[in-house]
mmCIF file of C-alpha atoms in Angstrom:
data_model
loop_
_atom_site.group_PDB
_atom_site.id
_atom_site.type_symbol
_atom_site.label_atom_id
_atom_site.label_comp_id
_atom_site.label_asym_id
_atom_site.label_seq_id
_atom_site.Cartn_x
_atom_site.Cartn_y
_atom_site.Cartn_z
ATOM 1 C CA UNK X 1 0.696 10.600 39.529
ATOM 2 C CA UNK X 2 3.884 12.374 38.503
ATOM 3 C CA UNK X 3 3.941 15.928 39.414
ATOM 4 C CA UNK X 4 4.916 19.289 37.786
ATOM 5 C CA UNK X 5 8.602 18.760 36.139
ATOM 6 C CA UNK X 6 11.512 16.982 35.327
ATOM 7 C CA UNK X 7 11.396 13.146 35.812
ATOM 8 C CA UNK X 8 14.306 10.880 35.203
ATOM 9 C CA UNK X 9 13.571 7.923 32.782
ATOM 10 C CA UNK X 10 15.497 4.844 33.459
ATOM 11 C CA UNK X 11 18.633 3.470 31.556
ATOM 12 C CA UNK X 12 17.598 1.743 28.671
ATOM 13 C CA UNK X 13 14.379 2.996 28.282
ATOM 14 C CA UNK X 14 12.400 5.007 26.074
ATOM 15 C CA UNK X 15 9.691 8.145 27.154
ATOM 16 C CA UNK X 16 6.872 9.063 25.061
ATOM 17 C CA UNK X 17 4.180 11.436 25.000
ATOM 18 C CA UNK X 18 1.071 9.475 23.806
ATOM 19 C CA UNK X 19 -2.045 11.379 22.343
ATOM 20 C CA UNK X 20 -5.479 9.750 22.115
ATOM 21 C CA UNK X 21 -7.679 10.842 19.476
ATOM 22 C CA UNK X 22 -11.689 10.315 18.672
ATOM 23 C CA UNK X 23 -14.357 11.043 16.417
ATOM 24 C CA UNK X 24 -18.165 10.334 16.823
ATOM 25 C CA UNK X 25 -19.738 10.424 13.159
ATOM 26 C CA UNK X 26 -17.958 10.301 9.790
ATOM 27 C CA UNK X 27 -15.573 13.179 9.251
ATOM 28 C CA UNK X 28 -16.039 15.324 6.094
ATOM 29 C CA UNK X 29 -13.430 14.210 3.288
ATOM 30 C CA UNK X 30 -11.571 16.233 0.953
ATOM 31 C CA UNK X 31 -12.149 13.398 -1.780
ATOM 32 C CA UNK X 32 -8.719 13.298 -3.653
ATOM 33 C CA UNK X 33 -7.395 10.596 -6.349
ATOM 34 C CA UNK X 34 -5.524 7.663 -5.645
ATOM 35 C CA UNK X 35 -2.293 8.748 -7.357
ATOM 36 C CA UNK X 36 -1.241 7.385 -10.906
ATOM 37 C CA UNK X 37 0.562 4.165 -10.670
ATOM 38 C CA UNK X 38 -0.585 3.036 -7.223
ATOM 39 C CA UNK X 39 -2.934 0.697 -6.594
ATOM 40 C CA UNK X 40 -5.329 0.224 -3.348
ATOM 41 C CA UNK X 41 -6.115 -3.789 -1.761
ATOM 42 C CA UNK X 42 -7.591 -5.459 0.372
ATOM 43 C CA UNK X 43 -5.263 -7.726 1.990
ATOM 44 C CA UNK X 44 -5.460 -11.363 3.881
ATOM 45 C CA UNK X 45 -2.257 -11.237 5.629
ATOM 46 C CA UNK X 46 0.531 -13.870 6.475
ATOM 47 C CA UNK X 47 3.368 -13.255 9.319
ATOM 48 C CA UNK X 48 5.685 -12.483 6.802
ATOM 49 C CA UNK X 49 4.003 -10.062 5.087
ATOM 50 C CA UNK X 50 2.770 -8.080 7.825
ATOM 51 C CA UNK X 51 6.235 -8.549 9.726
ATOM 52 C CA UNK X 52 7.995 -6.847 6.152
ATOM 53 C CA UNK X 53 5.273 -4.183 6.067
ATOM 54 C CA UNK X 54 5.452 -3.539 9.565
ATOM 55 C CA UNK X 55 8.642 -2.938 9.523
ATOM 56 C CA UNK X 56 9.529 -0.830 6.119
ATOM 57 C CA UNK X 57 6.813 1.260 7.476
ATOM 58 C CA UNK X 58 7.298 2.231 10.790
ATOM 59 C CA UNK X 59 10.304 0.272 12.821
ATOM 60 C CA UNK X 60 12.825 1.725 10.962
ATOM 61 C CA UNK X 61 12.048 5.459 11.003
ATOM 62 C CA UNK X 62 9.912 5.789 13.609
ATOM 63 C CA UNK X 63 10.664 2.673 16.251
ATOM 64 C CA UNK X 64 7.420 0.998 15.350
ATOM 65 C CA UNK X 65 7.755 -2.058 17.623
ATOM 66 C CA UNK X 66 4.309 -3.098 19.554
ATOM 67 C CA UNK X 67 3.721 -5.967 16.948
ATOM 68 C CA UNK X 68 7.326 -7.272 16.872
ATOM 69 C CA UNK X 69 7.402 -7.932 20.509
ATOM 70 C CA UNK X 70 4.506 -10.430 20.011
ATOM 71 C CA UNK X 71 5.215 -13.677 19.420
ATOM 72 C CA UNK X 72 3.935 -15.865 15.798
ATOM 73 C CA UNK X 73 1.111 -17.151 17.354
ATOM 74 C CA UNK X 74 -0.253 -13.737 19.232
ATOM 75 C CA UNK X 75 0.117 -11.968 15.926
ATOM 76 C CA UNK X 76 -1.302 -14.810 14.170
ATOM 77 C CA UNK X 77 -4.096 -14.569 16.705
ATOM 78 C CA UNK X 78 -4.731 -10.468 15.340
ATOM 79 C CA UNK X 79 -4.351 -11.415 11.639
ATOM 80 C CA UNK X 80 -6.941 -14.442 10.821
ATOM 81 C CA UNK X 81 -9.052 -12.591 13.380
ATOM 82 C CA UNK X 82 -12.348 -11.559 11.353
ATOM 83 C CA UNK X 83 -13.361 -7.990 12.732
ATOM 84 C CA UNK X 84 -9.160 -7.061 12.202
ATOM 85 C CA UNK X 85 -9.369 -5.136 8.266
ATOM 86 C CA UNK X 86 -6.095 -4.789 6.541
ATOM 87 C CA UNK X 87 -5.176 -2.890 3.278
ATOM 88 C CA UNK X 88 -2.359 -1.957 1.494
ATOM 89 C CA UNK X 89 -1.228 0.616 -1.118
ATOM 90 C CA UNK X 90 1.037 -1.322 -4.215
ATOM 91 C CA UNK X 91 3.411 0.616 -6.334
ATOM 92 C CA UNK X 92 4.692 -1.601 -9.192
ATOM 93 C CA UNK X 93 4.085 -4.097 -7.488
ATOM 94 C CA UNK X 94 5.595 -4.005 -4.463
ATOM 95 C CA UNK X 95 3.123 -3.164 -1.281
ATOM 96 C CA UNK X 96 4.166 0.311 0.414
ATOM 97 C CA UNK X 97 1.487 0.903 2.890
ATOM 98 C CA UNK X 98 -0.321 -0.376 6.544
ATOM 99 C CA UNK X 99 -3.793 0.245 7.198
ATOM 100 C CA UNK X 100 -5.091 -1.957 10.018
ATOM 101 C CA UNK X 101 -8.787 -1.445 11.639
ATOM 102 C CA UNK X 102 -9.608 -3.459 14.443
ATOM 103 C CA UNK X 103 -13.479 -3.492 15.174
ATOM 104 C CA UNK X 104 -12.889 -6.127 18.156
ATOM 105 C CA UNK X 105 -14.311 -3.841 20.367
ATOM 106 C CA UNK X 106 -18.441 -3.290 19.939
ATOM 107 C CA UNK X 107 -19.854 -0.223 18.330
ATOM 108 C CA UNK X 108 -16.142 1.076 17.669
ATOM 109 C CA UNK X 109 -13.227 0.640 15.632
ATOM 110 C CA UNK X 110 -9.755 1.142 16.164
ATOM 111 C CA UNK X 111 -6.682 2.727 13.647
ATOM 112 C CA UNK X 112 -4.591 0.191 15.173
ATOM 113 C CA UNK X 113 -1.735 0.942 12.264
ATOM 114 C CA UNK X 114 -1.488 3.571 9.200
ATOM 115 C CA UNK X 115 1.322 4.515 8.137
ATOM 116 C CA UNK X 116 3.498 4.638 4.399
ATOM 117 C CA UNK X 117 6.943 3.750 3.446
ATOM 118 C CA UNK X 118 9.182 6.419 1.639
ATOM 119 C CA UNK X 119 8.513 5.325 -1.385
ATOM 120 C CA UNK X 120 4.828 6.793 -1.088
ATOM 121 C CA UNK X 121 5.118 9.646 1.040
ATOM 122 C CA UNK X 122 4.527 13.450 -0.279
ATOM 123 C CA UNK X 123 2.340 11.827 -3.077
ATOM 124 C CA UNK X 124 -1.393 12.376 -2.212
ATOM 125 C CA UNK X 125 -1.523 8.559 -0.885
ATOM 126 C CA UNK X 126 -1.698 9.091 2.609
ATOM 127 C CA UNK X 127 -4.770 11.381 2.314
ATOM 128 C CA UNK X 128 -6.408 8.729 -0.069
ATOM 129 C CA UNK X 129 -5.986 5.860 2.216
ATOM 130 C CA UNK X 130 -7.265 8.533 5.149
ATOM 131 C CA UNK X 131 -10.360 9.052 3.464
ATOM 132 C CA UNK X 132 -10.696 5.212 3.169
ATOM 133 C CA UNK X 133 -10.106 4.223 6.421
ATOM 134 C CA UNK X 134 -12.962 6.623 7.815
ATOM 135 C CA UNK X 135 -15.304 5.616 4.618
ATOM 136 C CA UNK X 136 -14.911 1.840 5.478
ATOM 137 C CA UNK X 137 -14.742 2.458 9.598
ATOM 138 C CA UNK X 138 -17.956 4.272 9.436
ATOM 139 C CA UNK X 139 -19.630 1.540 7.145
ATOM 140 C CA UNK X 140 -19.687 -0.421 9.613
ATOM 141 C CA UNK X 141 -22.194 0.061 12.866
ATOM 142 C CA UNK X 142 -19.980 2.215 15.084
ATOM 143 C CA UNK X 143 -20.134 4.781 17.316
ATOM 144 C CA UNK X 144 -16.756 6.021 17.700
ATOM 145 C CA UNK X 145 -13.155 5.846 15.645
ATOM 146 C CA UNK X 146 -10.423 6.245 17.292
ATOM 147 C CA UNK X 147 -6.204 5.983 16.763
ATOM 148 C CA UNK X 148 -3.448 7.544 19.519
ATOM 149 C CA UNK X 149 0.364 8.474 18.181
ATOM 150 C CA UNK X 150 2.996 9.311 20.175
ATOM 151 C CA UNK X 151 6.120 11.449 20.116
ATOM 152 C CA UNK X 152 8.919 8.876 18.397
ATOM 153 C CA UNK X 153 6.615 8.319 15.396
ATOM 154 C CA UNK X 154 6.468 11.203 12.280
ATOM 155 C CA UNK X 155 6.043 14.734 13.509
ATOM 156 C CA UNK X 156 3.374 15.205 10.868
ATOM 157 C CA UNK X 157 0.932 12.479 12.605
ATOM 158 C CA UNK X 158 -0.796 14.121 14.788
ATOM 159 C CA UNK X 159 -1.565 17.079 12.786
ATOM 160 C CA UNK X 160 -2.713 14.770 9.973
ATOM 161 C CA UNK X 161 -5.135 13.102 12.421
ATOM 162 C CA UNK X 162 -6.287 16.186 13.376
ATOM 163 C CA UNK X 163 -6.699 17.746 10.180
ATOM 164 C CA UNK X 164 -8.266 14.147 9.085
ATOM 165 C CA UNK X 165 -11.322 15.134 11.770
ATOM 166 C CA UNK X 166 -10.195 12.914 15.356
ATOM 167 C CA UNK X 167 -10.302 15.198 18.194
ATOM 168 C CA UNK X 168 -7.789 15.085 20.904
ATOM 169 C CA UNK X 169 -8.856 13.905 23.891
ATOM 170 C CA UNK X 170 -6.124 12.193 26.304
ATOM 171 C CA UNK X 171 -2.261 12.389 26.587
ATOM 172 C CA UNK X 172 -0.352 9.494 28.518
ATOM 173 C CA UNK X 173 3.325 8.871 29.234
ATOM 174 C CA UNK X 174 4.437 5.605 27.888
ATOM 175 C CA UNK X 175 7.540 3.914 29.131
ATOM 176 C CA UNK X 176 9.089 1.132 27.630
ATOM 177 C CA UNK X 177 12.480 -0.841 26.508
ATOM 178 C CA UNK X 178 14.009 0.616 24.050
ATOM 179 C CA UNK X 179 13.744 -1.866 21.395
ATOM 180 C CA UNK X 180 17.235 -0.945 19.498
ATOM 181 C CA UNK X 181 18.861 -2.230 23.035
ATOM 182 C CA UNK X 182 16.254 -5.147 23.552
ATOM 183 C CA UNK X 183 18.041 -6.584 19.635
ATOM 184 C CA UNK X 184 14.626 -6.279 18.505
ATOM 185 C CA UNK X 185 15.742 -3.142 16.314
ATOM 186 C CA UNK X 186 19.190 -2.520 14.788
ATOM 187 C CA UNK X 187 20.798 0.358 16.324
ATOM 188 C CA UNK X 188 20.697 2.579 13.242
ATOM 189 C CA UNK X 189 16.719 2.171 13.849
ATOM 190 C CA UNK X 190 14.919 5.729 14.727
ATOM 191 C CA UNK X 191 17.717 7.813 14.154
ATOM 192 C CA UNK X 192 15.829 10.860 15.417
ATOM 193 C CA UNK X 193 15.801 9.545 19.332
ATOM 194 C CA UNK X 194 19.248 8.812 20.579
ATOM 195 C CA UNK X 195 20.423 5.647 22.230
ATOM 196 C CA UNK X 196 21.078 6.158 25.817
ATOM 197 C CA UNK X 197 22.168 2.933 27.235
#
């Protein structure tokens, strides 16, 4: 148990603040319109389009990396798995969100991955795929939703959850490589955590 403050992270690594959030029962919605010119779908994933999605999404802003340490057949594994849900949100033509629920887990389901690329944020679509993702967890036989963010993804996460109706309810330090030394990022990745070697 680490005690009251400072604690030195090793070289190489990468510190973050993880928040757990919850909710028991459907969360009220503040119904809004899927903005003009996007479209919402269901999607049956390969590698390469969840590795490009992935990736434009969170690993290049925000240092998104727990699926790209997995290797083709792990991921595989998550993908053609039938109680794993993924949709997307298209902009002429070209797909420009994550949503992935994961109802492995009996009687609850998971917000594994949500998240939009630049080319959709600050129009309404992130609130829209919101209200789906707690419309279609909760039509399923659940008892609890849950999602956790951490302090290297977008400052406005956690207040979204919030304001989307999950209740904090744990906070964990996570330590791990940092991926930008690792290769698995370039090093112009996350520009809003410095490198420290």
């Amino acid at each position: 148990m680490l005690g009251d403050g400072y604690h030195d992270v090793p070289a190489g690594k990468l510190a973050m603040v993880v928040t757990h959030l919850e909710m028991h029962s459907p969360a009220p919605v503040r119904d809004v319109p899927l903005p003009d010119g996007i479209a919402l779908r269901q999607v049956t994933p390969t590698l390469d389009w969840y590795r490009d999605i992935f990736q434009r999404v969170g690993s290049q802003e925000w240092l998104w990396f727990g699926r790209l340490k997995m290797s083709d057949a792990e991921l595989i594994a998550i993908l053609n798995d039938p109680d794993v849900a993924f949709y997307t949100l298209s902009k002429d033509g070209q797909d420009e969100a994550l949503l992935e629920l994961d109802f492995r887990q009996n009687g609850e389901c998971e917000l594994a991955y949500f998240g939009l690329t630049p080319a959709l944020i600050g129009a309404g679509a992130g609130r829209y795929l919101m209200n789906h993702a707690i419309a279609t967890a909760w039509s399923k036989p659940i008892k609890r939703f849950h999602v956790h963010t951490c302090t290297i993804d977008s400052p406005q996460a956690l207040a979204f959850y919030i304001r989307s109706g999950f209740t904090p309810y744990k906070r964990q330090i996570e330590v791990a490589d940092d991926p930008r030394l690792t290769g698995m990022l370039g090093r112009d990745a996350g520009p809003n955590v410095p490198i420290i070697p």
